[in-house]
């Protein structure tokens, strides 16, 4: 399985049927980058509207030509893409074109997509992508409203105190985590559900309790499940998955 062009995508409304919009929202809606990143590019003076350098707050009208350096950016006729990807262990979640073995090495097609959240290099499992910058931003801002489910393997058998601590909350970096839901699989493995997205949160929670994570796999984000999707493969979300995910925003 490959990237976005291997699947049908949901067509969005073209710009000609939309009102004028601010340049940062235009770049985000085109899937070029987030609004925050767009503001940075505008401040650098490399964004142009009809050949004129854009400023923060500049607006794009239907029919305007938008470029970032030499890249032509268009939202007209753009199709909204929502991808589920199985990140293998050792693969880096970054948009740095100079980095080796990144998630983008596994996605085919020319459509630019943005990853939603992260998984550290030693973790694997479900990672979502979209070319809709506004949706990506909203999902990240509302991340604590979405359950994320993981399979966790530890370096030694865990105790009842470990289970209770996970359910009550663990202090990491001076702040207690929200209660997690945990279910035993065997003496060293468990399923863990959290509603936060702190950096390397699960690994830090386990370390604070005297354990080391030897395997970490995300199997669900909100209503989207990894299922039997193989490592390095991607698929388009189903209509039901898209509808429920967007409704959660």
mmCIF file of C-alpha atoms in Angstrom:
data_model
loop_
_atom_site.group_PDB
_atom_site.id
_atom_site.type_symbol
_atom_site.label_atom_id
_atom_site.label_comp_id
_atom_site.label_asym_id
_atom_site.label_seq_id
_atom_site.Cartn_x
_atom_site.Cartn_y
_atom_site.Cartn_z
ATOM 1 C CA UNK A 1 0.000 0.000 0.000
ATOM 2 C CA UNK A 2 1.242 3.448 -0.786
ATOM 3 C CA UNK A 3 0.410 7.073 -0.235
ATOM 4 C CA UNK A 4 -2.515 9.353 -0.939
ATOM 5 C CA UNK A 5 -2.687 8.868 -4.700
ATOM 6 C CA UNK A 6 -3.439 5.164 -4.219
ATOM 7 C CA UNK A 7 -6.833 6.064 -2.761
ATOM 8 C CA UNK A 8 -9.915 8.142 -3.415
ATOM 9 C CA UNK A 9 -9.975 11.465 -1.589
ATOM 10 C CA UNK A 10 -12.813 13.680 -0.458
ATOM 11 C CA UNK A 11 -13.043 16.782 -2.652
ATOM 12 C CA UNK A 12 -13.131 20.143 -0.892
ATOM 13 C CA UNK A 13 -14.734 23.345 -2.147
ATOM 14 C CA UNK A 14 -12.567 25.266 -4.603
ATOM 15 C CA UNK A 15 -11.398 28.762 -3.815
ATOM 16 C CA UNK A 16 -13.607 30.193 -6.531
ATOM 17 C CA UNK A 17 -16.596 29.263 -4.341
ATOM 18 C CA UNK A 18 -15.067 30.670 -1.174
ATOM 19 C CA UNK A 19 -14.660 34.111 0.271
ATOM 20 C CA UNK A 20 -11.282 35.790 0.436
ATOM 21 C CA UNK A 21 -9.057 34.531 3.224
ATOM 22 C CA UNK A 22 -5.926 35.524 5.079
ATOM 23 C CA UNK A 23 -2.691 34.284 3.571
ATOM 24 C CA UNK A 24 -1.742 32.120 6.572
ATOM 25 C CA UNK A 25 -5.131 30.354 6.435
ATOM 26 C CA UNK A 26 -4.710 29.911 2.670
ATOM 27 C CA UNK A 27 -1.318 28.208 3.036
ATOM 28 C CA UNK A 28 -2.666 26.044 5.840
ATOM 29 C CA UNK A 29 -5.797 25.121 3.906
ATOM 30 C CA UNK A 30 -3.666 24.190 0.906
ATOM 31 C CA UNK A 31 -1.777 21.754 3.127
ATOM 32 C CA UNK A 32 1.480 23.606 2.617
ATOM 33 C CA UNK A 33 2.130 24.160 6.336
ATOM 34 C CA UNK A 34 0.455 25.126 9.599
ATOM 35 C CA UNK A 35 -0.757 28.695 10.173
ATOM 36 C CA UNK A 36 2.046 29.292 12.663
ATOM 37 C CA UNK A 37 4.646 28.104 10.155
ATOM 38 C CA UNK A 38 2.962 30.234 7.478
ATOM 39 C CA UNK A 39 3.389 33.328 9.663
ATOM 40 C CA UNK A 40 7.092 32.500 9.983
ATOM 41 C CA UNK A 41 7.464 32.168 6.194
ATOM 42 C CA UNK A 42 5.634 35.465 5.684
ATOM 43 C CA UNK A 43 7.928 37.214 8.176
ATOM 44 C CA UNK A 44 10.921 35.831 6.270
ATOM 45 C CA UNK A 45 9.593 37.580 3.161
ATOM 46 C CA UNK A 46 9.391 34.496 0.943
ATOM 47 C CA UNK A 47 5.597 34.420 0.418
ATOM 48 C CA UNK A 48 4.198 36.271 -2.610
ATOM 49 C CA UNK A 49 0.688 37.119 -3.796
ATOM 50 C CA UNK A 50 0.510 38.036 -7.505
ATOM 51 C CA UNK A 51 4.249 38.719 -7.439
ATOM 52 C CA UNK A 52 4.127 41.059 -4.435
ATOM 53 C CA UNK A 53 5.634 40.128 -1.086
ATOM 54 C CA UNK A 54 2.898 39.182 1.379
ATOM 55 C CA UNK A 55 2.642 40.632 4.863
ATOM 56 C CA UNK A 56 1.033 39.279 8.018
ATOM 57 C CA UNK A 57 -2.693 39.795 7.519
ATOM 58 C CA UNK A 58 -2.541 39.942 3.717
ATOM 59 C CA UNK A 59 -5.595 38.403 2.061
ATOM 60 C CA UNK A 60 -5.952 36.129 -0.954
ATOM 61 C CA UNK A 61 -8.830 36.700 -3.387
ATOM 62 C CA UNK A 62 -10.217 34.099 -5.807
ATOM 63 C CA UNK A 63 -7.883 33.894 -8.810
ATOM 64 C CA UNK A 64 -4.817 35.262 -6.993
ATOM 65 C CA UNK A 65 -1.484 33.516 -7.571
ATOM 66 C CA UNK A 66 0.333 32.485 -4.384
ATOM 67 C CA UNK A 67 3.956 31.370 -4.259
ATOM 68 C CA UNK A 68 6.421 30.440 -1.525
ATOM 69 C CA UNK A 69 9.809 31.117 -3.092
ATOM 70 C CA UNK A 70 9.418 29.268 -6.400
ATOM 71 C CA UNK A 71 6.682 26.915 -5.192
ATOM 72 C CA UNK A 72 3.227 27.612 -6.594
ATOM 73 C CA UNK A 73 0.585 26.974 -3.909
ATOM 74 C CA UNK A 74 -3.054 26.440 -4.833
ATOM 75 C CA UNK A 75 -6.113 25.522 -2.798
ATOM 76 C CA UNK A 76 -8.446 25.417 -5.790
ATOM 77 C CA UNK A 77 -9.746 21.940 -6.496
ATOM 78 C CA UNK A 78 -7.743 20.548 -3.584
ATOM 79 C CA UNK A 79 -8.835 17.191 -2.252
ATOM 80 C CA UNK A 80 -8.849 16.597 1.479
ATOM 81 C CA UNK A 81 -6.742 13.578 2.391
ATOM 82 C CA UNK A 82 -6.796 11.724 5.717
ATOM 83 C CA UNK A 83 -4.264 8.918 6.069
ATOM 84 C CA UNK A 84 -3.579 6.259 8.674
ATOM 85 C CA UNK A 85 0.063 5.137 8.629
ATOM 86 C CA UNK A 86 1.823 2.342 10.519
ATOM 87 C CA UNK A 87 5.143 3.843 11.597
ATOM 88 C CA UNK A 88 7.837 1.179 11.990
ATOM 89 C CA UNK A 89 10.393 1.301 14.796
ATOM 90 C CA UNK A 90 13.486 3.311 13.873
ATOM 91 C CA UNK A 91 11.625 5.656 11.520
ATOM 92 C CA UNK A 92 11.813 9.374 12.353
ATOM 93 C CA UNK A 93 8.724 11.603 12.480
ATOM 94 C CA UNK A 94 10.054 14.809 10.931
ATOM 95 C CA UNK A 95 9.531 16.984 7.867
ATOM 96 C CA UNK A 96 13.279 17.721 7.650
ATOM 97 C CA UNK A 97 14.214 16.909 4.054
ATOM 98 C CA UNK A 98 17.847 16.397 5.069
ATOM 99 C CA UNK A 99 16.994 13.633 7.568
ATOM 100 C CA UNK A 100 17.263 9.961 6.647
ATOM 101 C CA UNK A 101 14.618 7.262 7.122
ATOM 102 C CA UNK A 102 11.674 9.542 7.839
ATOM 103 C CA UNK A 103 7.951 8.805 7.641
ATOM 104 C CA UNK A 104 7.818 10.651 4.316
ATOM 105 C CA UNK A 105 10.118 8.041 2.750
ATOM 106 C CA UNK A 106 7.186 5.623 3.075
ATOM 107 C CA UNK A 107 4.441 7.831 1.601
ATOM 108 C CA UNK A 108 4.032 7.827 -2.183
ATOM 109 C CA UNK A 109 2.550 10.595 -4.279
ATOM 110 C CA UNK A 110 3.211 14.313 -4.676
ATOM 111 C CA UNK A 111 0.490 15.553 -2.330
ATOM 112 C CA UNK A 112 1.940 17.321 0.707
ATOM 113 C CA UNK A 113 0.561 15.907 3.969
ATOM 114 C CA UNK A 114 1.122 16.905 7.603
ATOM 115 C CA UNK A 115 1.546 14.445 10.465
ATOM 116 C CA UNK A 116 -0.731 14.859 13.474
ATOM 117 C CA UNK A 117 1.195 14.418 16.702
ATOM 118 C CA UNK A 118 4.380 12.375 16.959
ATOM 119 C CA UNK A 119 5.816 9.007 17.868
ATOM 120 C CA UNK A 120 9.421 8.823 19.037
ATOM 121 C CA UNK A 121 11.943 6.979 16.883
ATOM 122 C CA UNK A 122 11.851 3.813 19.017
ATOM 123 C CA UNK A 123 8.046 3.608 19.058
ATOM 124 C CA UNK A 124 5.793 2.245 16.344
ATOM 125 C CA UNK A 125 2.142 2.194 15.407
ATOM 126 C CA UNK A 126 -0.629 4.495 14.267
ATOM 127 C CA UNK A 127 0.181 7.973 12.971
ATOM 128 C CA UNK A 128 -2.380 10.182 11.214
ATOM 129 C CA UNK A 129 -1.681 12.490 8.259
ATOM 130 C CA UNK A 130 -3.756 15.098 6.457
ATOM 131 C CA UNK A 131 -3.225 17.771 3.824
ATOM 132 C CA UNK A 132 -5.738 20.021 5.600
ATOM 133 C CA UNK A 133 -3.666 22.287 7.837
ATOM 134 C CA UNK A 134 -6.690 23.666 9.704
ATOM 135 C CA UNK A 135 -7.851 20.167 10.666
ATOM 136 C CA UNK A 136 -4.313 19.204 11.733
ATOM 137 C CA UNK A 137 -4.112 22.264 13.988
ATOM 138 C CA UNK A 138 -7.544 21.621 15.511
ATOM 139 C CA UNK A 139 -6.699 17.981 16.221
ATOM 140 C CA UNK A 140 -3.467 19.000 17.939
ATOM 141 C CA UNK A 141 -5.196 21.707 19.972
ATOM 142 C CA UNK A 142 -7.892 19.263 21.050
ATOM 143 C CA UNK A 143 -5.463 16.371 21.587
ATOM 144 C CA UNK A 144 -6.418 15.946 25.235
ATOM 145 C CA UNK A 145 -9.994 15.198 24.161
ATOM 146 C CA UNK A 146 -8.871 12.194 22.107
ATOM 147 C CA UNK A 147 -8.007 8.833 23.603
ATOM 148 C CA UNK A 148 -4.746 7.248 22.466
ATOM 149 C CA UNK A 149 -4.294 3.528 23.066
ATOM 150 C CA UNK A 150 -0.929 1.764 23.310
ATOM 151 C CA UNK A 151 0.534 -1.688 23.811
ATOM 152 C CA UNK A 152 3.403 -1.380 26.302
ATOM 153 C CA UNK A 153 6.046 -3.945 27.219
ATOM 154 C CA UNK A 154 8.261 -3.377 30.265
ATOM 155 C CA UNK A 155 11.702 -4.676 31.195
ATOM 156 C CA UNK A 156 10.364 -6.541 34.245
ATOM 157 C CA UNK A 157 7.046 -7.735 35.676
ATOM 158 C CA UNK A 158 4.931 -4.895 36.980
ATOM 159 C CA UNK A 159 3.277 -4.755 40.380
ATOM 160 C CA UNK A 160 -0.146 -3.749 41.661
ATOM 161 C CA UNK A 161 1.420 -0.451 42.754
ATOM 162 C CA UNK A 162 2.432 0.208 39.139
ATOM 163 C CA UNK A 163 -1.134 -0.349 37.938
ATOM 164 C CA UNK A 164 -2.597 1.831 40.690
ATOM 165 C CA UNK A 165 -0.096 4.622 40.038
ATOM 166 C CA UNK A 166 -0.934 4.671 36.339
ATOM 167 C CA UNK A 167 -4.628 4.901 37.160
ATOM 168 C CA UNK A 168 -4.124 7.644 39.750
ATOM 169 C CA UNK A 169 -1.605 9.724 37.793
ATOM 170 C CA UNK A 170 2.187 9.910 37.818
ATOM 171 C CA UNK A 171 4.287 12.989 38.539
ATOM 172 C CA UNK A 172 6.646 13.713 35.646
ATOM 173 C CA UNK A 173 8.573 16.937 35.226
ATOM 174 C CA UNK A 174 6.835 18.416 38.262
ATOM 175 C CA UNK A 175 3.283 17.847 37.007
ATOM 176 C CA UNK A 176 0.935 14.943 37.556
ATOM 177 C CA UNK A 177 -0.502 13.161 34.543
ATOM 178 C CA UNK A 178 -4.181 12.582 33.999
ATOM 179 C CA UNK A 179 -5.430 9.176 35.147
ATOM 180 C CA UNK A 180 -4.758 6.460 32.586
ATOM 181 C CA UNK A 181 -6.817 3.379 31.832
ATOM 182 C CA UNK A 182 -4.720 0.219 31.984
ATOM 183 C CA UNK A 183 -5.414 -3.445 31.305
ATOM 184 C CA UNK A 184 -3.071 -6.363 31.921
ATOM 185 C CA UNK A 185 -2.003 -8.544 28.990
ATOM 186 C CA UNK A 186 0.694 -10.593 30.746
ATOM 187 C CA UNK A 187 3.222 -10.015 33.527
ATOM 188 C CA UNK A 188 5.235 -7.501 31.463
ATOM 189 C CA UNK A 189 2.733 -6.238 28.886
ATOM 190 C CA UNK A 190 -0.337 -4.055 29.214
ATOM 191 C CA UNK A 191 -2.724 -1.922 27.186
ATOM 192 C CA UNK A 192 -2.642 1.733 28.200
ATOM 193 C CA UNK A 193 -5.067 4.506 27.255
ATOM 194 C CA UNK A 194 -4.138 8.159 27.850
ATOM 195 C CA UNK A 195 -5.739 11.462 26.862
ATOM 196 C CA UNK A 196 -2.609 13.607 26.935
ATOM 197 C CA UNK A 197 0.205 14.095 24.462
ATOM 198 C CA UNK A 198 3.278 15.134 26.419
ATOM 199 C CA UNK A 199 6.676 14.402 24.905
ATOM 200 C CA UNK A 200 7.611 10.715 25.492
ATOM 201 C CA UNK A 201 4.914 10.659 28.175
ATOM 202 C CA UNK A 202 4.454 6.914 28.583
ATOM 203 C CA UNK A 203 8.184 6.238 28.743
ATOM 204 C CA UNK A 204 8.615 8.968 31.361
ATOM 205 C CA UNK A 205 5.674 7.689 33.421
ATOM 206 C CA UNK A 206 7.170 4.206 33.501
ATOM 207 C CA UNK A 207 10.660 5.516 34.279
ATOM 208 C CA UNK A 208 9.260 7.506 37.213
ATOM 209 C CA UNK A 209 7.931 4.226 38.629
ATOM 210 C CA UNK A 210 11.213 2.366 38.134
ATOM 211 C CA UNK A 211 10.490 0.616 34.830
ATOM 212 C CA UNK A 212 11.926 0.789 31.322
ATOM 213 C CA UNK A 213 9.745 0.526 28.229
ATOM 214 C CA UNK A 214 11.156 -2.058 25.820
ATOM 215 C CA UNK A 215 8.300 -1.890 23.291
ATOM 216 C CA UNK A 216 5.685 0.792 22.618
ATOM 217 C CA UNK A 217 3.014 0.645 19.930
ATOM 218 C CA UNK A 218 0.097 3.009 19.373
ATOM 219 C CA UNK A 219 -2.942 1.065 18.246
ATOM 220 C CA UNK A 220 -5.646 3.745 18.279
ATOM 221 C CA UNK A 221 -6.097 7.517 17.996
ATOM 222 C CA UNK A 222 -9.628 8.579 18.910
ATOM 223 C CA UNK A 223 -11.972 6.531 16.736
ATOM 224 C CA UNK A 224 -9.247 5.426 14.284
ATOM 225 C CA UNK A 225 -7.712 1.994 14.874
ATOM 226 C CA UNK A 226 -4.461 0.613 13.465
ATOM 227 C CA UNK A 227 -6.033 -2.783 12.872
ATOM 228 C CA UNK A 228 -4.013 -5.145 10.683
ATOM 229 C CA UNK A 229 -2.261 -2.378 8.711
ATOM 230 C CA UNK A 230 1.315 -3.576 8.214
ATOM 231 C CA UNK A 231 4.444 -1.595 9.217
ATOM 232 C CA UNK A 232 5.367 1.012 6.602
ATOM 233 C CA UNK A 233 1.921 0.870 4.981
ATOM 234 C CA UNK A 234 -0.778 3.531 4.823
ATOM 235 C CA UNK A 235 -4.465 3.711 4.003
ATOM 236 C CA UNK A 236 -7.108 6.365 3.572
ATOM 237 C CA UNK A 237 -9.540 6.723 6.463
ATOM 238 C CA UNK A 238 -12.997 5.384 5.744
ATOM 239 C CA UNK A 239 -15.911 7.788 5.370
ATOM 240 C CA UNK A 240 -17.140 6.796 8.824
ATOM 241 C CA UNK A 241 -13.700 7.360 10.385
ATOM 242 C CA UNK A 242 -13.408 10.774 8.711
ATOM 243 C CA UNK A 243 -16.902 11.818 9.746
ATOM 244 C CA UNK A 244 -16.424 10.782 13.383
ATOM 245 C CA UNK A 245 -12.944 12.311 13.604
ATOM 246 C CA UNK A 246 -14.102 15.658 12.205
ATOM 247 C CA UNK A 247 -17.236 15.595 14.387
ATOM 248 C CA UNK A 248 -14.970 15.331 17.442
ATOM 249 C CA UNK A 249 -13.572 18.780 16.607
#
